[in-house]
Coordinates of C-alpha atoms and ligand atoms in Angstrom, one line a residue:
M136 CA 12.8 -10.9 9.6
K137 CA 11.2 -7.4 9.3
E138 CA 10.7 -6.2 5.7
K139 CA 13.1 -3.5 4.5
I140 CA 11.7 -2.4 1.2
L141 CA 13.3 -0.5 -1.7
V142 CA 10.9 1.0 -4.3
I143 CA 12.7 1.8 -7.6
G144 CA 10.8 4.2 -9.8
A145 CA 8.9 5.7 -6.8
S146 CA 8.2 9.0 -8.5
G147 CA 6.1 7.5 -11.3
Q148 CA 2.4 6.9 -11.7
I149 CA 2.3 3.7 -9.8
G150 CA 5.2 4.3 -7.4
S151 CA 3.9 7.5 -6.0
E152 CA 0.7 5.7 -4.9
L153 CA 2.0 2.3 -4.0
I154 CA 4.7 3.7 -1.7
L155 CA 2.1 5.5 0.4
K156 CA 0.3 2.2 1.0
L157 CA 3.6 0.3 1.7
R158 CA 4.6 3.0 4.2
A159 CA 1.2 2.8 5.9
N160 CA 1.5 -1.0 6.2
Y161 CA 5.1 -1.5 7.1
G162 CA 6.2 1.8 8.7
S163 CA 7.8 4.8 6.9
E164 CA 11.3 4.0 7.9
Y165 CA 11.1 0.6 6.4
V166 CA 10.1 1.7 2.9
I167 CA 12.8 3.6 0.9
A168 CA 11.7 5.5 -2.1
S169 CA 14.2 5.9 -5.0
D170 CA 14.1 7.3 -8.6
I171 CA 16.2 9.4 -11.0
K172 CA 13.8 12.2 -10.4
V173 CA 12.6 13.8 -7.2
P174 CA 9.1 12.6 -6.2
D175 CA 6.1 14.7 -5.2
Y176 CA 6.0 16.3 -1.7
E177 CA 4.0 13.5 -0.1
V178 CA 6.5 10.8 -1.1
M179 CA 9.6 13.0 -0.4
E180 CA 8.5 14.0 3.0
G181 CA 6.9 10.7 4.0
G182 CA 10.1 8.7 4.5
P183 CA 13.6 8.1 3.1
F184 CA 14.3 8.9 -0.5
E185 CA 17.5 8.2 -2.6
L186 CA 18.3 9.4 -6.0
L187 CA 19.2 6.1 -7.7
D188 CA 19.8 5.2 -11.4
I189 CA 18.9 1.5 -11.8
L190 CA 21.4 1.2 -14.6
N191 CA 24.2 2.1 -12.2
K192 CA 24.9 -1.3 -10.5
T193 CA 27.4 0.1 -8.0
Q194 CA 25.0 2.8 -6.9
L195 CA 22.2 0.2 -6.5
E196 CA 24.4 -2.1 -4.5
S197 CA 25.4 0.7 -2.1
V198 CA 21.7 1.6 -1.5
L199 CA 20.9 -2.1 -0.9
S200 CA 23.7 -2.3 1.7
K201 CA 23.1 1.2 3.3
Y202 CA 19.5 0.3 4.2
E203 CA 19.9 -3.5 4.6
I204 CA 17.2 -4.0 2.0
N205 CA 15.5 -7.4 1.7
Q206 CA 12.6 -6.6 -0.7
I207 CA 12.6 -4.7 -3.9
Y208 CA 9.7 -3.3 -6.0
L209 CA 11.1 -2.4 -9.4
L210 CA 8.9 0.0 -11.2
A211 CA 11.3 1.9 -13.4
A212 CA 10.6 1.4 -17.1
L213 CA 9.9 3.2 -20.4
L214 CA 6.2 2.7 -21.3
S215 CA 4.8 1.7 -24.7
A216 CA 4.7 5.1 -26.6
T217 CA 8.1 6.3 -25.3
A218 CA 9.7 2.9 -25.9
E219 CA 8.6 2.9 -29.5
K220 CA 10.4 6.3 -29.9
Y221 CA 13.6 5.1 -28.1
P222 CA 13.9 1.3 -28.7
E223 CA 17.5 0.9 -27.4
A224 CA 16.9 3.0 -24.3
A225 CA 13.7 1.0 -23.6
W226 CA 15.5 -2.3 -23.9
K227 CA 18.3 -1.0 -21.7
L228 CA 16.1 0.2 -18.9
N229 CA 13.3 -2.4 -19.1
V230 CA 15.6 -5.5 -19.5
E231 CA 19.1 -4.6 -18.3
G232 CA 17.6 -2.6 -15.4
L233 CA 15.7 -5.8 -14.4
L234 CA 18.8 -7.9 -14.8
N235 CA 20.8 -5.6 -12.6
V236 CA 18.3 -6.1 -9.8
L237 CA 17.9 -9.8 -10.3
S238 CA 21.7 -10.5 -10.4
L239 CA 22.2 -8.5 -7.2
C240 CA 19.5 -10.3 -5.2
K241 CA 21.5 -13.4 -4.1
P242 CA 24.7 -11.7 -3.2
N243 CA 22.8 -9.0 -1.2
G244 CA 20.3 -11.1 0.6
I245 CA 17.2 -9.9 -1.3
E246 CA 14.5 -12.4 -0.7
K247 CA 11.5 -11.0 -2.5
V248 CA 11.1 -8.9 -5.7
F249 CA 8.0 -7.3 -7.3
W250 CA 8.3 -6.5 -11.0
P251 CA 5.3 -5.5 -13.2
S252 CA 4.7 -6.8 -16.7
S253 CA 1.9 -5.6 -18.9
I254 CA -1.0 -6.7 -21.2
A255 CA 1.5 -5.5 -23.9
I256 CA 3.2 -9.0 -23.8
F257 CA 0.3 -10.2 -26.0
G258 CA 0.4 -9.7 -29.8
P259 CA -1.6 -10.0 -33.0
G260 CA -1.8 -13.9 -32.7
T261 CA -3.3 -13.7 -29.2
P262 CA -7.0 -14.4 -28.7
K263 CA -8.5 -11.0 -27.9
E264 CA -11.5 -11.9 -25.7
N265 CA -10.9 -13.3 -22.2
T266 CA -7.2 -13.8 -23.1
P267 CA -5.9 -16.8 -21.1
Q268 CA -2.8 -16.8 -18.9
N269 CA -0.9 -19.0 -21.2
T270 CA -1.5 -18.5 -24.9
I271 CA 0.2 -17.1 -28.0
M272 CA 2.5 -14.3 -27.0
D273 CA 3.9 -12.6 -30.1
P274 CA 4.3 -8.9 -29.1
D275 CA 5.0 -6.5 -31.9
T276 CA 5.9 -3.4 -29.9
V277 CA 9.3 -2.6 -28.4
Y278 CA 7.7 -2.3 -25.0
G279 CA 5.9 -5.7 -25.3
I280 CA 9.0 -7.4 -26.4
S281 CA 11.0 -6.0 -23.4
K282 CA 8.2 -7.0 -21.0
L283 CA 8.0 -10.6 -22.4
A284 CA 11.8 -10.9 -22.1
G285 CA 11.5 -9.6 -18.5
E286 CA 8.9 -12.3 -17.6
R287 CA 11.2 -15.0 -18.9
W288 CA 14.0 -13.6 -16.8
C289 CA 11.8 -13.5 -13.7
E290 CA 10.8 -17.1 -14.1
Y291 CA 14.4 -18.1 -14.7
Y292 CA 15.8 -16.4 -11.6
S293 CA 13.0 -17.8 -9.4
R294 CA 13.8 -21.3 -10.6
K295 CA 17.6 -21.1 -10.7
E296 CA 18.4 -18.9 -7.7
G297 CA 15.3 -19.5 -5.6
I298 CA 14.4 -15.8 -5.4
D299 CA 10.8 -15.1 -4.5
I300 CA 9.8 -13.0 -7.6
R301 CA 6.2 -12.0 -8.1
S302 CA 4.7 -10.1 -11.0
L303 CA 1.4 -8.8 -12.5
R304 CA 0.5 -8.1 -16.0
Y305 CA -1.1 -4.7 -15.3
P306 CA -3.8 -3.4 -17.7
G307 CA -3.8 0.3 -18.5
L308 CA -4.0 2.2 -15.2
I309 CA -6.2 5.2 -14.4
S310 CA -5.3 7.5 -11.5
Y311 CA -5.6 11.1 -10.3
K312 CA -2.6 11.5 -8.1
S313 CA 0.2 11.6 -10.7
S314 CA 0.3 11.8 -14.4
P315 CA 0.9 8.7 -16.5
G316 CA 4.3 8.4 -18.0
G317 CA 4.2 7.8 -21.8
G318 CA 1.9 4.9 -22.3
T319 CA -0.8 4.2 -24.9
T320 CA -3.6 4.0 -22.3
D321 CA -2.8 7.5 -21.0
Y322 CA -5.8 8.9 -22.9
A323 CA -8.0 7.5 -20.1
V324 CA -6.4 9.8 -17.6
H325 CA -5.9 12.9 -19.8
I326 CA -9.6 12.8 -20.8
F327 CA -10.7 13.6 -17.2
Y328 CA -8.4 16.7 -16.9
E329 CA -9.6 18.0 -20.3
A330 CA -13.2 17.3 -19.5
L331 CA -12.9 19.5 -16.3
K332 CA -10.9 22.2 -18.0
H333 CA -12.5 22.5 -21.5
R334 CA -15.5 20.1 -21.6
A335 CA -13.8 18.6 -24.6
Y336 CA -11.1 16.0 -25.5
E337 CA -9.4 14.9 -28.7
C338 CA -8.6 11.2 -28.2
F339 CA -5.5 9.7 -29.9
L340 CA -7.1 6.3 -30.1
R341 CA -10.1 5.2 -32.3
E342 CA -13.4 5.4 -30.4
D343 CA -14.0 1.6 -30.6
T344 CA -10.6 0.5 -29.2
V345 CA -11.5 -1.7 -26.3
L346 CA -8.7 -2.4 -23.9
P347 CA -8.3 -3.9 -20.4
M348 CA -8.0 -1.1 -17.8
M349 CA -7.8 -0.8 -14.0
Y350 CA -8.3 1.9 -11.4
M351 CA -5.2 2.6 -9.4
P352 CA -6.6 1.6 -6.0
D353 CA -7.3 -1.8 -7.4
A354 CA -3.8 -2.0 -8.9
V355 CA -2.3 -1.1 -5.5
T356 CA -4.5 -3.7 -3.7
A357 CA -3.6 -6.4 -6.2
T358 CA 0.1 -5.7 -5.8
I359 CA 0.0 -5.9 -2.0
L360 CA -2.3 -9.0 -2.0
L361 CA 0.1 -10.8 -4.3
M362 CA 3.2 -9.8 -2.3
E363 CA 1.6 -10.8 1.0
A364 CA 0.3 -14.2 -0.3
E365 CA 2.0 -17.3 1.0
S366 CA 4.7 -18.5 -1.3
K367 CA 3.1 -21.9 -1.6
N368 CA 0.1 -20.3 -3.2
I369 CA 2.1 -18.6 -6.0
S370 CA 1.9 -21.0 -9.0
I371 CA 3.1 -18.4 -11.6
R372 CA 6.6 -17.0 -11.6
S373 CA 6.5 -15.3 -14.9
S374 CA 3.6 -12.9 -14.4
Y375 CA -0.1 -13.1 -13.5
N376 CA -3.0 -12.0 -15.7
I377 CA -5.2 -9.6 -13.7
S378 CA -8.4 -7.9 -14.8
G379 CA -10.3 -4.8 -13.7
M380 CA -12.6 -3.5 -16.4
S381 CA -12.6 -3.2 -20.2
F382 CA -13.8 -0.3 -22.2
A383 CA -13.3 1.8 -25.4
P384 CA -12.8 5.6 -25.5
K385 CA -16.4 6.0 -26.5
D386 CA -17.6 4.1 -23.4
L387 CA -15.5 6.3 -21.1
A388 CA -16.7 9.5 -22.9
H389 CA -20.3 8.4 -22.5
E390 CA -19.7 7.9 -18.7
I391 CA -17.9 11.2 -18.4
K392 CA -21.0 13.0 -20.0
K393 CA -23.0 11.9 -16.9
H394 CA -20.7 14.1 -14.8
V395 CA -19.7 17.0 -17.1
T396 CA -22.6 18.7 -18.9
G397 CA -21.9 19.3 -22.6
F398 CA -18.7 17.2 -22.7
T399 CA -17.6 16.2 -26.2
C400 CA -15.0 13.8 -27.3
T401 CA -13.5 13.7 -30.8
Y402 CA -11.2 11.1 -32.2
K403 CA -7.9 11.6 -34.1
P404 CA -5.9 8.3 -34.0
D405 CA -2.2 8.7 -34.1
I406 CA 0.8 6.3 -34.1
R407 CA -0.3 5.0 -30.7
Q408 CA -3.4 3.3 -32.3
E409 CA -1.0 0.8 -34.0
L410 CA 0.5 -0.2 -30.7
T411 CA -2.8 -1.5 -29.5
T412 CA -3.4 -3.8 -32.5
G413 CA -2.1 -6.9 -30.7
W414 CA -3.4 -6.1 -27.2
P415 CA -6.3 -8.0 -25.7
K416 CA -9.8 -6.6 -25.2
S417 CA -10.4 -8.5 -22.0
I418 CA -8.3 -10.8 -19.7
D419 CA -9.0 -14.1 -18.0
D420 CA -7.6 -13.7 -14.5
S421 CA -9.0 -16.9 -13.0
I422 CA -5.6 -18.1 -11.8
A423 CA -5.0 -14.9 -9.8
K424 CA -8.4 -15.3 -8.3
Q425 CA -7.8 -18.9 -7.3
D426 CA -4.2 -18.5 -6.1
W427 CA -4.4 -15.4 -4.0
G428 CA -8.0 -14.2 -3.9
W429 CA -7.9 -11.4 -6.5
K430 CA -11.1 -9.4 -6.9
P431 CA -11.4 -5.9 -8.3
A432 CA -13.6 -3.3 -6.6
Y433 CA -14.0 -0.8 -9.4
D434 CA -16.0 -0.9 -12.7
L435 CA -16.3 1.9 -15.2
P436 CA -19.1 3.9 -13.5
L437 CA -17.5 3.6 -10.0
M438 CA -14.1 4.5 -11.2
T439 CA -15.4 7.6 -13.2
K440 CA -17.4 8.8 -10.1
D441 CA -14.3 8.4 -7.8
M442 CA -12.0 10.2 -10.3
F443 CA -14.3 13.2 -10.5
E444 CA -14.8 13.3 -6.7
N445 CA -11.0 13.4 -6.2
L446 CA -10.2 15.8 -9.1
R447 CA -13.0 18.2 -8.2
F448 CA -12.7 18.2 -4.5
G449 CA -9.0 18.5 -4.3
K450 CA -7.5 15.3 -2.9
I451 CA -4.8 15.9 -5.5
Ligands
NAD632 P1 6.1 5.9 -14.9 O1 6.8 6.2 -16.2 O2 5.1 6.8 -14.4 O3 7.2 5.8 -13.8 C1 8.5 5.2 -14.0 C2 9.5 5.9 -13.0 O4 10.8 5.3 -13.3 C3 9.6 7.4 -13.3 O5 9.4 8.1 -12.1 C4 11.1 7.5 -13.8 O6 11.7 8.7 -13.4 C5 11.7 6.3 -13.2 N1 13.0 5.9 -13.9 C6 13.2 6.0 -15.2 N2 14.5 5.6 -15.5 C7 15.0 5.3 -14.3 C8 16.3 4.8 -13.9 N3 17.3 4.6 -14.8 N4 16.5 4.5 -12.6 C9 15.5 4.7 -11.7 N5 14.3 5.2 -12.0 C10 14.1 5.5 -13.3 O7 5.6 4.4 -15.0 P2 4.4 3.7 -14.2 O8 3.2 3.9 -14.9 O9 4.5 4.1 -12.8 O10 4.8 2.1 -14.4 C11 5.6 1.4 -13.4 C12 5.8 0.0 -14.0 O11 4.5 -0.6 -14.2 C13 6.5 -0.1 -15.3 O12 7.3 -1.3 -15.3 C14 5.4 -0.2 -16.3 O13 5.8 -0.9 -17.5 C15 4.4 -1.0 -15.6 N6 3.0 -0.9 -16.1 C16 2.4 0.3 -16.0 C17 1.1 0.5 -16.5 C18 0.4 1.8 -16.4 O14 -0.7 1.9 -17.0 N7 0.9 2.8 -15.7 C19 0.5 -0.6 -17.1 C20 1.2 -1.8 -17.2 C21 2.5 -2.0 -16.7
AKB633 C1 1.1 1.5 -21.7 O1 0.1 2.0 -22.3 O2 2.2 1.5 -22.2 C2 0.8 1.0 -20.3 C3 0.6 -0.5 -20.4 C4 -0.7 -1.1 -20.8 O3 1.5 -1.3 -20.1 N1 -0.3 1.6 -19.7

């Protein structure tokens, strides 16, 4: 059967890029964008769009039936920094929103679901270097707790209801098309804009905070590779570890100096520093490599060069 895809949260940092690739691959009329806010021009004009609140089950069911949807990409969530400010709203959106989708799959003929988890599911007890797929997971942030609960629900619905649910534990994502939405790794996007505008940036993380990160083109590729892999190759139904690169703010600042003469970065850690305490420094993604051939294309120098090329020469 031809895929009929609904992307929920299509106006966000990932959605606004992923949807362009999905439309290019499957045809614009087969990929329906939805969000509670209107997306940018490219997404809005490139195919169907529905204003949809994931917490409204009736509305969701009517969109599923209107377009005869059989695949869902659920991207709506509150990210780590915002979730810490609004814990109940974060639990509601991140967990109840997911349950709304999962519970409507079987009755509405949804065969496949993509839902992203995060490196935030790990916690202070987790080994920090080359963090394995299965290890201590003791998240101490609102966001991490909600994502770990989500992973368990994904595995449960796959097993109990036979829904083909696939998931990735994205690292912090860097992109130039749309702004990040309230995460702790957002500094790694803001720094580029400030470097171009002011040749200076004040970072809200400590200079030595090494975290797993990934450039958006790699995140989009990984998502599509995973979703197109044969079902028999998917050995993990909670969420796959994936890795791109790892760096600290001072490493990124050093790289940026090669492109922006006189750039300076200062450091004034705020509450977001605490959220990173339990997060890994690097990720072991050998199972993703083995199961569906994952391989990132971008390291820190390549990503930095590409960001500046796009930000300076107006592909934004
Ligand atoms: P984002 O905040 O940029 O986008 C989320 C979108 O969801 C927004 O456009 C928002 O309007 C929409 N939304 C909010 N409430 C909604 C509701 N009730 N109904 C429908 N839509 C609603 O987030 P993102 O960075 O694109 O992240 C997408 C997913 O990937 C999230 O699950 C996030 O946890 C996960 N993730 C992101 C990163 C990252 O670095 N961006 C890293 C790890 C995991
Ligand atoms: C955040 O910082 O909240 C996200 C994430 C790592 O999930 N970028």
